[in-house]
XYZ file of C-alpha atoms in Angstrom:
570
model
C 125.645 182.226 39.537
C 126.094 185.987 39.816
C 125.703 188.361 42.875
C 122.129 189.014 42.531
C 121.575 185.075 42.560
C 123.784 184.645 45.246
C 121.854 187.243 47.198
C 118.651 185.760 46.465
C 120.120 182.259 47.715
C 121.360 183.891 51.068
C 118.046 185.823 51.643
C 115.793 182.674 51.217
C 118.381 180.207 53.429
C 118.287 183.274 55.969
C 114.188 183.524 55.815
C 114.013 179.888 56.153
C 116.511 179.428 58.900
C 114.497 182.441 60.944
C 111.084 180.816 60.230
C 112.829 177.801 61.496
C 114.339 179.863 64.799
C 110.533 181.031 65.207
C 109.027 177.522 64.975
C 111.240 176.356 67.579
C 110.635 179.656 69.848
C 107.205 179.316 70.433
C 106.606 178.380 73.548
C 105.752 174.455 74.121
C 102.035 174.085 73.714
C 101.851 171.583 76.331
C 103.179 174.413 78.235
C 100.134 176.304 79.874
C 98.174 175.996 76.641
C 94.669 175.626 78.579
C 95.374 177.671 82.206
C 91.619 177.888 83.094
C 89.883 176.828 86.472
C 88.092 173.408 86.807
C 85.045 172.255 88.638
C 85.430 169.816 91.692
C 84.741 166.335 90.924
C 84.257 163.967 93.275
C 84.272 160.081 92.200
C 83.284 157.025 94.477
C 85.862 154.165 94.705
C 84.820 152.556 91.497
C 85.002 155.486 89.425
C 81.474 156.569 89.709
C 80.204 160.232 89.909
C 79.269 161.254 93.120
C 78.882 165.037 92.357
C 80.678 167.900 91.077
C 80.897 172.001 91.422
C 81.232 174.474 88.978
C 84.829 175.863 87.993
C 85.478 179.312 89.847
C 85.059 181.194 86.258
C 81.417 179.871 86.028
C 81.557 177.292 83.812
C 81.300 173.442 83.838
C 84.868 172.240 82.972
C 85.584 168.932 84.086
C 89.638 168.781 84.643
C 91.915 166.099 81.936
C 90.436 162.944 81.681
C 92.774 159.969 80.869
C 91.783 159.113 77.580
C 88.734 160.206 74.610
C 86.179 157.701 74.388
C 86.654 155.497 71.090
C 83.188 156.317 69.845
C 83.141 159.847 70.015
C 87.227 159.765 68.927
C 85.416 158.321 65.525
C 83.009 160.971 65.173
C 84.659 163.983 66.035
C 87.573 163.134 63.074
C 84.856 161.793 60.930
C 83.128 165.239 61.331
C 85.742 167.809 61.421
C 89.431 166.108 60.498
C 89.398 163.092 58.809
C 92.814 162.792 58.265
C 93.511 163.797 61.908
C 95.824 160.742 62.872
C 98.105 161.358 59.708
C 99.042 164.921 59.211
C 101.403 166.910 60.800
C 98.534 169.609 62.584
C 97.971 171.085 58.223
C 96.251 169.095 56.498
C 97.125 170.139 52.759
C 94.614 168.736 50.947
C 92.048 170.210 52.997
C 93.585 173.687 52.265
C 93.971 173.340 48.621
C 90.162 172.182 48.683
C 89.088 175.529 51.013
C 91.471 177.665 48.707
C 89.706 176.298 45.451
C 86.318 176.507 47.299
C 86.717 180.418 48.651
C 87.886 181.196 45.086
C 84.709 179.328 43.297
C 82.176 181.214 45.980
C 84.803 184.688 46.151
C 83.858 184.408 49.945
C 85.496 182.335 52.639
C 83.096 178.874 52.930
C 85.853 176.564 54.063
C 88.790 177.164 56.993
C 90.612 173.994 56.639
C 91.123 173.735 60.180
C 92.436 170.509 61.611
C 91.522 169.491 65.004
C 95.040 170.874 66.129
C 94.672 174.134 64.779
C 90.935 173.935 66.353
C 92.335 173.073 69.871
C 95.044 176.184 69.421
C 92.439 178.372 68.622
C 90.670 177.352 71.824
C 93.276 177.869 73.543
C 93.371 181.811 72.199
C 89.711 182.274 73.520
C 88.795 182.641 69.455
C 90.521 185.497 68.021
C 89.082 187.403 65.072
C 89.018 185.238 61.764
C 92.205 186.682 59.547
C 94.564 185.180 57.170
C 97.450 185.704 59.790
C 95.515 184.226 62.541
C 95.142 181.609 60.009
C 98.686 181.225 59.148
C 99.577 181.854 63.312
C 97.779 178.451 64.114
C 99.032 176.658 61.504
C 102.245 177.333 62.728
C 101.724 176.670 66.404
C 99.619 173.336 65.228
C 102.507 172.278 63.808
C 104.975 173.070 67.089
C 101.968 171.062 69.108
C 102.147 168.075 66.854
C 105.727 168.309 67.322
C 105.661 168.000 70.979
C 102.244 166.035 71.898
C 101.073 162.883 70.413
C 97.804 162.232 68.852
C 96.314 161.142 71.592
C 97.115 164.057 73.801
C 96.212 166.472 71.511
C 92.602 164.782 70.985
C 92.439 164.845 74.720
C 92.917 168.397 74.942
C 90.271 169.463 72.362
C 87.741 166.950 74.010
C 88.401 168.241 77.192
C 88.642 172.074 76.723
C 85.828 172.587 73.509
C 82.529 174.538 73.668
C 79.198 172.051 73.953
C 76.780 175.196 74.785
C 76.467 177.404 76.787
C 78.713 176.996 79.908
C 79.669 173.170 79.294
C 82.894 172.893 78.471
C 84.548 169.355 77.309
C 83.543 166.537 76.843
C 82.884 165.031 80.560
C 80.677 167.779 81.501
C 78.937 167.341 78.517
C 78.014 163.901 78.972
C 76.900 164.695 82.103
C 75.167 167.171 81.482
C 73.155 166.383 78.715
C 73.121 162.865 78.555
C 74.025 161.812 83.154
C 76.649 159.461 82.234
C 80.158 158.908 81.808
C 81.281 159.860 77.972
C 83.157 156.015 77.918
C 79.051 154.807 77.925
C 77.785 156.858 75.531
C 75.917 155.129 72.433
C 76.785 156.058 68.930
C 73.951 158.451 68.550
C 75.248 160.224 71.706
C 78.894 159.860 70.694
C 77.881 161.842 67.408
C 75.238 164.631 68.737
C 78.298 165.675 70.916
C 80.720 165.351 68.370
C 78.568 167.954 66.313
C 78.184 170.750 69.075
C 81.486 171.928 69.007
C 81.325 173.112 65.467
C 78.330 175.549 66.204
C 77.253 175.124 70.068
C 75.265 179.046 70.032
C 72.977 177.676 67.138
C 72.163 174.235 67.698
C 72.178 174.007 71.456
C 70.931 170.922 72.937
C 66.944 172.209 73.478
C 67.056 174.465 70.554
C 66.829 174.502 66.681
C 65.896 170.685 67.058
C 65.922 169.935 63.991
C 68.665 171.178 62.300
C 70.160 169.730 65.187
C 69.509 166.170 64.414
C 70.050 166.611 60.331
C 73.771 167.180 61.599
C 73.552 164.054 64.045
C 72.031 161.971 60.895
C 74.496 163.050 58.215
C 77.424 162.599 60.705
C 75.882 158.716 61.709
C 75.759 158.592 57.842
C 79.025 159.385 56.987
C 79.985 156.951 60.186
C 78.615 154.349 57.829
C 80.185 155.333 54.897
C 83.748 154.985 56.604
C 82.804 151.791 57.825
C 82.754 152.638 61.429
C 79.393 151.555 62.420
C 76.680 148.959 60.215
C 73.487 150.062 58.474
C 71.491 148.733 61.169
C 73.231 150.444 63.869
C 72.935 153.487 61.770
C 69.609 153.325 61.277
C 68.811 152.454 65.027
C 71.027 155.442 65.948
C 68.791 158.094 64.039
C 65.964 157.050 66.000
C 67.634 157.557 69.540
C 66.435 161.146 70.964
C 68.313 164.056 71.445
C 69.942 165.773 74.465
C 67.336 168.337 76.224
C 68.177 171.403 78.683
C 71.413 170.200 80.564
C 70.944 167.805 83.281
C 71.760 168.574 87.261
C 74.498 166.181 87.654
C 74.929 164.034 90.740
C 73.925 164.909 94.201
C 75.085 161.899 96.024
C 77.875 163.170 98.517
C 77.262 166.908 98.796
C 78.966 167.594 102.142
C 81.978 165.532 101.420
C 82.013 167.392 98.096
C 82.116 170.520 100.289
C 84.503 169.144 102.080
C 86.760 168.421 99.089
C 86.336 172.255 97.458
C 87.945 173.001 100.676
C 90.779 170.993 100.736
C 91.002 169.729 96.889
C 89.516 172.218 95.356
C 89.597 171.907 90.980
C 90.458 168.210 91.301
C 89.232 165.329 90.444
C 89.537 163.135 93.118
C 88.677 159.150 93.522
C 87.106 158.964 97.140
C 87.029 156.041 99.481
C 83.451 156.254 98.996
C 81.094 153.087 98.141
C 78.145 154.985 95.697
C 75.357 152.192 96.595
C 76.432 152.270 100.278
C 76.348 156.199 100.408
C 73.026 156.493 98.692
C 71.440 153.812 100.995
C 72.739 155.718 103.762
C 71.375 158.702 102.761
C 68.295 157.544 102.297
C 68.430 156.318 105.768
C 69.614 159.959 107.380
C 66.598 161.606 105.069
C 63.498 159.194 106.095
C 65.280 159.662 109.604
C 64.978 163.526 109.804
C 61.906 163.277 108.473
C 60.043 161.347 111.175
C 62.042 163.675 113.747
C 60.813 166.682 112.129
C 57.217 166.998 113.361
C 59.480 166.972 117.328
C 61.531 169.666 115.469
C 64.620 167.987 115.745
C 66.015 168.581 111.857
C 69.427 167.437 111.201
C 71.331 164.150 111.925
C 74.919 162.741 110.496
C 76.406 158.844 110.123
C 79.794 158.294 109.001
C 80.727 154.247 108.273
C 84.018 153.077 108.518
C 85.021 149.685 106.803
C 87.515 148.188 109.862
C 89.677 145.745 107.716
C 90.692 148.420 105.256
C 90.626 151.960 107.313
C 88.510 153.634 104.885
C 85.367 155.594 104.908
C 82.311 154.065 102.912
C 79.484 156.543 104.101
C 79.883 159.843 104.515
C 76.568 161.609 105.069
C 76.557 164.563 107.024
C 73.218 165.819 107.265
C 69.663 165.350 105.538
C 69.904 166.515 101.598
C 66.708 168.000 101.531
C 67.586 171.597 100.725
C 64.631 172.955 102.975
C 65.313 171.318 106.098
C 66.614 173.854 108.419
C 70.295 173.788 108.689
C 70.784 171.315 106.254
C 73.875 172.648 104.413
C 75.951 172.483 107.756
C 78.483 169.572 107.795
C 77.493 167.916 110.922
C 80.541 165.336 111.011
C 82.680 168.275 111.024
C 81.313 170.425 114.024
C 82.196 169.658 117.509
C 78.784 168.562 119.471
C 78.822 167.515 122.710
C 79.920 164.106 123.678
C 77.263 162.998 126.404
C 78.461 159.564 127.427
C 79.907 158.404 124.805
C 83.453 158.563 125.992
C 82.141 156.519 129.505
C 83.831 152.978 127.142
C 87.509 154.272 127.395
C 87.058 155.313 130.810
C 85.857 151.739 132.262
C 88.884 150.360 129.707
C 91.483 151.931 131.257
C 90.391 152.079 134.103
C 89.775 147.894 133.760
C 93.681 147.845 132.151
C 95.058 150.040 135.407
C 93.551 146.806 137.568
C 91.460 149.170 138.923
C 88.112 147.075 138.453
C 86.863 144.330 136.740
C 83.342 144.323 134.833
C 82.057 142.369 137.909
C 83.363 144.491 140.449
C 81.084 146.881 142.213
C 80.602 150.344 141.817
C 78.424 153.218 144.153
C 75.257 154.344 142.265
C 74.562 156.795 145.148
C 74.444 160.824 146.206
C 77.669 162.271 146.011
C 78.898 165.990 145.260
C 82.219 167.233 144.414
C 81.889 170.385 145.186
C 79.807 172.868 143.444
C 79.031 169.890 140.758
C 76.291 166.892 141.898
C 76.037 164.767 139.403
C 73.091 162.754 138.606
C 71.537 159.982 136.366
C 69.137 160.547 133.715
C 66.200 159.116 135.347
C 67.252 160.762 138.827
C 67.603 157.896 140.766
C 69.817 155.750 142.711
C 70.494 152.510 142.226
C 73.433 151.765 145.186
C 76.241 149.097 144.678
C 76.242 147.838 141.043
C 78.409 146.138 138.914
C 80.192 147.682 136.391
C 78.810 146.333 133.374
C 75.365 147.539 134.667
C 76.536 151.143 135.025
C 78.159 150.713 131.679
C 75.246 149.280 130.065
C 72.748 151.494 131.757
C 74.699 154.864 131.812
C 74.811 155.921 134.684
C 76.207 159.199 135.442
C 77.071 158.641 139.417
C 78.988 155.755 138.908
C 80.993 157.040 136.151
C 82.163 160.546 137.846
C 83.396 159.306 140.421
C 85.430 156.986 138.594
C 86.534 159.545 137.085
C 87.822 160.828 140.121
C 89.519 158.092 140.943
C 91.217 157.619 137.968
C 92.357 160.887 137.616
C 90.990 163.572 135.643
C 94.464 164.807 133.983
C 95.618 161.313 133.356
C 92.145 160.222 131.488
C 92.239 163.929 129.776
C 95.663 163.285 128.169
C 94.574 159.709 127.094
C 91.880 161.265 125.129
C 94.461 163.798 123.974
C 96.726 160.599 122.570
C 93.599 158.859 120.966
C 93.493 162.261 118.988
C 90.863 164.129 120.295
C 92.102 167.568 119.684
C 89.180 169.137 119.581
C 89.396 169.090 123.382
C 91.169 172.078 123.074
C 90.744 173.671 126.440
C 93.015 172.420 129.654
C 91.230 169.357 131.559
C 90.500 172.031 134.590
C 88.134 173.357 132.206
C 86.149 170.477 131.496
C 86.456 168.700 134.925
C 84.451 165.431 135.920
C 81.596 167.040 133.144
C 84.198 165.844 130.723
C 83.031 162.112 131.248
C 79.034 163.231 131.130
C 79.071 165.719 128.444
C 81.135 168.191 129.336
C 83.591 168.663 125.873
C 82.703 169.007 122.735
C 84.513 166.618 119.337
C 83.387 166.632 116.337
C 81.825 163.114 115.027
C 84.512 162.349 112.527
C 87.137 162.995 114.986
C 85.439 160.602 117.462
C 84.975 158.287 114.900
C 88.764 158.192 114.183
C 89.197 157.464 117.970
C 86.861 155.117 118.497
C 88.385 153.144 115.399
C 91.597 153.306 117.029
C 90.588 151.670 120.093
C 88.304 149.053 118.864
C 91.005 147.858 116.436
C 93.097 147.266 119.862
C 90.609 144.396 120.558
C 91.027 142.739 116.814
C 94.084 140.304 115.822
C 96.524 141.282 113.694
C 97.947 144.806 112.633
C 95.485 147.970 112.400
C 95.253 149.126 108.973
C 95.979 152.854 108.670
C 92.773 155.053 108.878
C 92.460 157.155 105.753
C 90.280 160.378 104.878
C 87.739 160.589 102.489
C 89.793 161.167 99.916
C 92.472 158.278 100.454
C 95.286 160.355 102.629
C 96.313 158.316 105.367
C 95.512 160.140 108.923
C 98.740 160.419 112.068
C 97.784 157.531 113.888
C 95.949 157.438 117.442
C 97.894 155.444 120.328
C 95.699 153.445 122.620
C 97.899 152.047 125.456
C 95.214 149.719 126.978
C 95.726 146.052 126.790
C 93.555 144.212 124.063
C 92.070 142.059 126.609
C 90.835 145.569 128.467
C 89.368 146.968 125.279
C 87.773 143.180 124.287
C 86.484 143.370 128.088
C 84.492 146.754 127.386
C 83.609 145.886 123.842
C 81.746 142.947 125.544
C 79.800 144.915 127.995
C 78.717 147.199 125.636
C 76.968 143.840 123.640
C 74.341 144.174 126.115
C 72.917 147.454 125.974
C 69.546 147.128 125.523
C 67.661 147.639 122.296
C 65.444 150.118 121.238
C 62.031 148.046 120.767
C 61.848 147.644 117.277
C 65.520 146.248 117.129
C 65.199 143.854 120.091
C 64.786 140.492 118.373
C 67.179 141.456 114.920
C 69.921 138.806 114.660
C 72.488 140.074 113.296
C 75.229 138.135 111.493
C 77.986 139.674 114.102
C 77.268 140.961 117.976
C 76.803 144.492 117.821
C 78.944 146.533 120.816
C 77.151 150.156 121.056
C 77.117 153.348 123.200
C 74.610 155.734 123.059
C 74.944 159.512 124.477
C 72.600 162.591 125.104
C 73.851 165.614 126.163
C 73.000 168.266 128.634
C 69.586 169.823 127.495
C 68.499 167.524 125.041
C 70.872 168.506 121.973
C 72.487 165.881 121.011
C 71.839 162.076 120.933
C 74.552 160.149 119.801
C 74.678 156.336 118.878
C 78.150 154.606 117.997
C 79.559 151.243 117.671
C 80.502 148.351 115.910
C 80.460 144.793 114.813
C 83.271 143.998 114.107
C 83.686 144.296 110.251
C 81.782 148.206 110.151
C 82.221 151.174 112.891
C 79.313 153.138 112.609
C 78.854 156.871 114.342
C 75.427 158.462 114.141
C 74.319 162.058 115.783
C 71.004 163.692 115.435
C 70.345 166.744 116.652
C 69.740 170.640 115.432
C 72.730 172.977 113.775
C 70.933 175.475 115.543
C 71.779 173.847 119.127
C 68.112 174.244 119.964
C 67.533 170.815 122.594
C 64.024 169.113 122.174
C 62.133 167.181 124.896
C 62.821 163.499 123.485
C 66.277 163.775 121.911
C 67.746 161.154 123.546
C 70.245 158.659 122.392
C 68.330 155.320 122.429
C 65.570 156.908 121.334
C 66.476 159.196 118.861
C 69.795 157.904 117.020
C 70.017 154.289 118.248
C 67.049 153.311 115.517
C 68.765 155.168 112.336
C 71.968 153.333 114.090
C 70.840 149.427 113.666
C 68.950 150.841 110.165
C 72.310 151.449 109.136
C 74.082 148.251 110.264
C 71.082 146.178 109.031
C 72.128 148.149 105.361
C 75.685 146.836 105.787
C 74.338 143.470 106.725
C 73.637 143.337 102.931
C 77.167 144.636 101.894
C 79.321 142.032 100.192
């Protein structure tokens, strides 16, 4: 061999072994690939869609799913890469084929692209069309083959490929055009999606009908051909309609969906949420608010707590109708006042400090402290009773000066240990008002609480209370003696009814407190039955009080609506 063919020899082994150092110094593909924004997604327990928002950037992008749907993993090869599971990210035969073909029509009519090279051009926002851009994703197809398996790769074109115009991947797609998960799509659906991709500007779902379905027909066609699906599921398939004007996906948890572009935000995330259970409780809050409205009282809240596992099944916090007034306010999440709500842990502990007994006596009569007389709702007096009357009858008298005796700064810091932080002031502040009314905690907080305490009452261990989105919560302490807490729970069996409840026999006793607060803007019912907690408010965002809005009047109903729902709960 002489010098020139030595040089030759050293030139190409050089080239090669630099195209080689170049293949292996392109960054990992799996490496920031696709670094764009999601939408929130927000799933019930079972999997379920419960509602989404759109990704920061505007669009609908759903983030990774675990795995591409078989059906529309059989039409997307079938349509654009047939050979997808057995080349390396080139397919060669499809480039000789587009070379032969651009040379026949001396125009380019084929691009050979594989569905690697497609997902690496996605991931370069579509650069301009050139033979080195050509070449530049064949090579980087070939580094993401070498680093991803099949699988993953077909995940990340389904997930990050155009379906028109701002629906991105394949789960927003399915929800949007067809309001279901893409694992239930049929094979007509599987292939009109599998088809958008390839031009989503000219055959958007609502547009250019039919030259949208000729490409759904010959793609179900060739599905036949391959032996993928039988004539008779072909032909069935042709007749199925298309997708219209993108659907509005699911509405069925919007202020915990809030909640979670708060503190998840881009996520999907499995709630603790039961989908049948929310939407019947929904229902409830909305037919609620809307027989309050014409009293204009406008916005109420439940929140339903499953006792043997910790988590949250309902979540509603306010009316969905969009034209209530303050509807899109959270209502679970803003501190309201507490009316007598907290009057239960009082008579506990005050019942566990052998202070009383729910037989003993108490003074229903005149008294002042002070500047501060308090009084009962109706105004009057009722003298000695027991304690289970004042208990079940709320009065105000009996339970101040309690209170007193008691000690305001001890009961203060017991509230303090049940987790009540949003008494955030120093007990001073609040005073004896504190047991009538006087604070302020939100209804999830008080909901945590109260779950706390009644779980002192039940045998064995107290499963740990979790958020809405599964993260266990610090625990409360309650330092009362289960028999105290059973005591209370018992007394608070016999508060009476609102009429239409009266003669409902439920399947477990029901032990309830209800609450108004100063002014008429707030009614509160809470309890449980042993298996459910349930905490309901009704009120106005606004603050406004209305003549009426009283606890057993008001929020007691929507309360036994909703345990009656849970009655039917497996």
């Amino acid at each position: 061999m002489g010098l020139l063919g030595r040089l030759k020899k050293v030139v190409l082994v050089s080239g090669a072994g630099l195209l080689l150092l170049w293949w292996f110094s392109i960054p990992p593909a799996s490496d920031g690939l696709f670094d764009r924004p999601f939408s929130t997604v927000l799933e019930a327990e079972d999997g379920e869609l419960l509602g989404a928002r759109i990704a920061p950037d505007g669009q609908w992008r759903f983030p990774p799913s675990d795995s591409v749907p078989r059906k529309f993993e059989l039409a997307i090869c079938s349509f654009e890469d047939a050979r997808f599971r057995r080349h390396p990210g080139v397919d060669p035969l499809a480039l000789a084929r587009a070379v032969r073909q651009n040379l026949a029509a001396g125009r380019v009519v084929s691009g050979a692209s594989t569905l690697t090279m497609q997902t690496i051009r996605l991931a370069s926002d579509n650069p301009p069309r050139t033979v080195l851009q050509k070449l530049w994703e064949m090579f980087r197809a070939t580094r993401l083959e070498a680093r991803l398996s099949k699988d993953d790769i077909l995940g990340l074109y389904a997930d990050n490929a155009p379906f028109g115009g701002n629906v991105v991947g394949l789960q927003a797609a399915s929800w949007r055009y067809f309001g279901m998960d893409p694992h239930r799509l049929s094979w007509s659906e599987s292939a009109a999606l599998a088809v958008l991709p390839n031009a989503p500007s000219i055959i958007l779902p609502g547009r250019n009908v039919e030259r949208f379905r000729k490409k759904r027909d010959r793609l179900l066609d060739r599905l036949l051909a391959l032996g993928h699906i039988d004539s008779t599921t072909c032909r069935l398939s042709k007749i199925e309609p298309l997708p219209g004007a993108p659907q509005a996906l699911p509405e069925l948890a919007s202020h915990a969906l809030n909640l979670q572009k708060i503190k998840q935000p881009q996520l999907r995330v499995r709630s603790t949420l039961n989908a049948q259970l929310q939407l019947r409780v929904q229902g409830l809050v909305d037919a609620h608010v809307q027989r309050w409205k014409g009293n204009e009282v406008h916005n109420a809240a439940a929140l339903v707590i499953e006792l043997q596992s910790g988590e949250i099944k309902a979540y509603v916090g306010n009316t969905s109708d969009a034209s209530v007034d303050g509807s899109g306010f959270d209502m679970l999440r803003i501190p309201r006042s507490t009316g007598s709500i907290l009057k239960p842990f009082l008579y506990s502990l005050a019942m566990d400090e052998g202070m009383l007994t729910s037989r003993s006596l108490v003074e229903d009569i005149p008294t002042r402290f002070g500047d501060f007389t308090p009084h009962n709702f109706d105004r009057r007096f009722l003298g000695a009773v027991t304690v289970e009357q004042a208990l079940q009858q709320s009065l105000n008298v009996p339970a101040a000066r309690l209170l007193r005796r008691y000690n305001l700064h001890r009961f203060y810091d017991k509230l303090q240990a049940l987790g009540f932080d949003d008494l955030t002031r120093p007990a001073r502040h609040y005073g004896l008002t504190l047991i009538l009314g006087g604070a302020e905690i939100r209804p999830a907080q008080f909901a945590a609480g109260l779950y706390a305490w009644v779980h002192r009452a039940l045998p064995g261990p107290t499963p740990v209370l979790r958020d809405l989105f599964g993260t266990a919560l610090p625990p409360a302490h309650v330092s009362e003696h289960p028999v105290s807490v059973y005591n209370t729970l018992q007394m608070m069996r016999g508060l009476e009814r609102p009429t239409r409840w009266k003669d409902w026999q439920p399947a477990r006793p029901v032990a309830w407190k209800t609450g108004t607060s100063y002014g008429f803007r707030d009614a509160w019912a809470v309890g449980t039955d042993g298996r459910w907690l349930v905490v309901i408010w009704t009120g106005n965002a606004n603050n406004e009080g209305r003549p009426g809005l009283i606890g057993v009047q008001t929020s007691a109903p929507l309360f036994f609506s909703v345990l009656a729902e849970l009655e039917c709960t497996a």
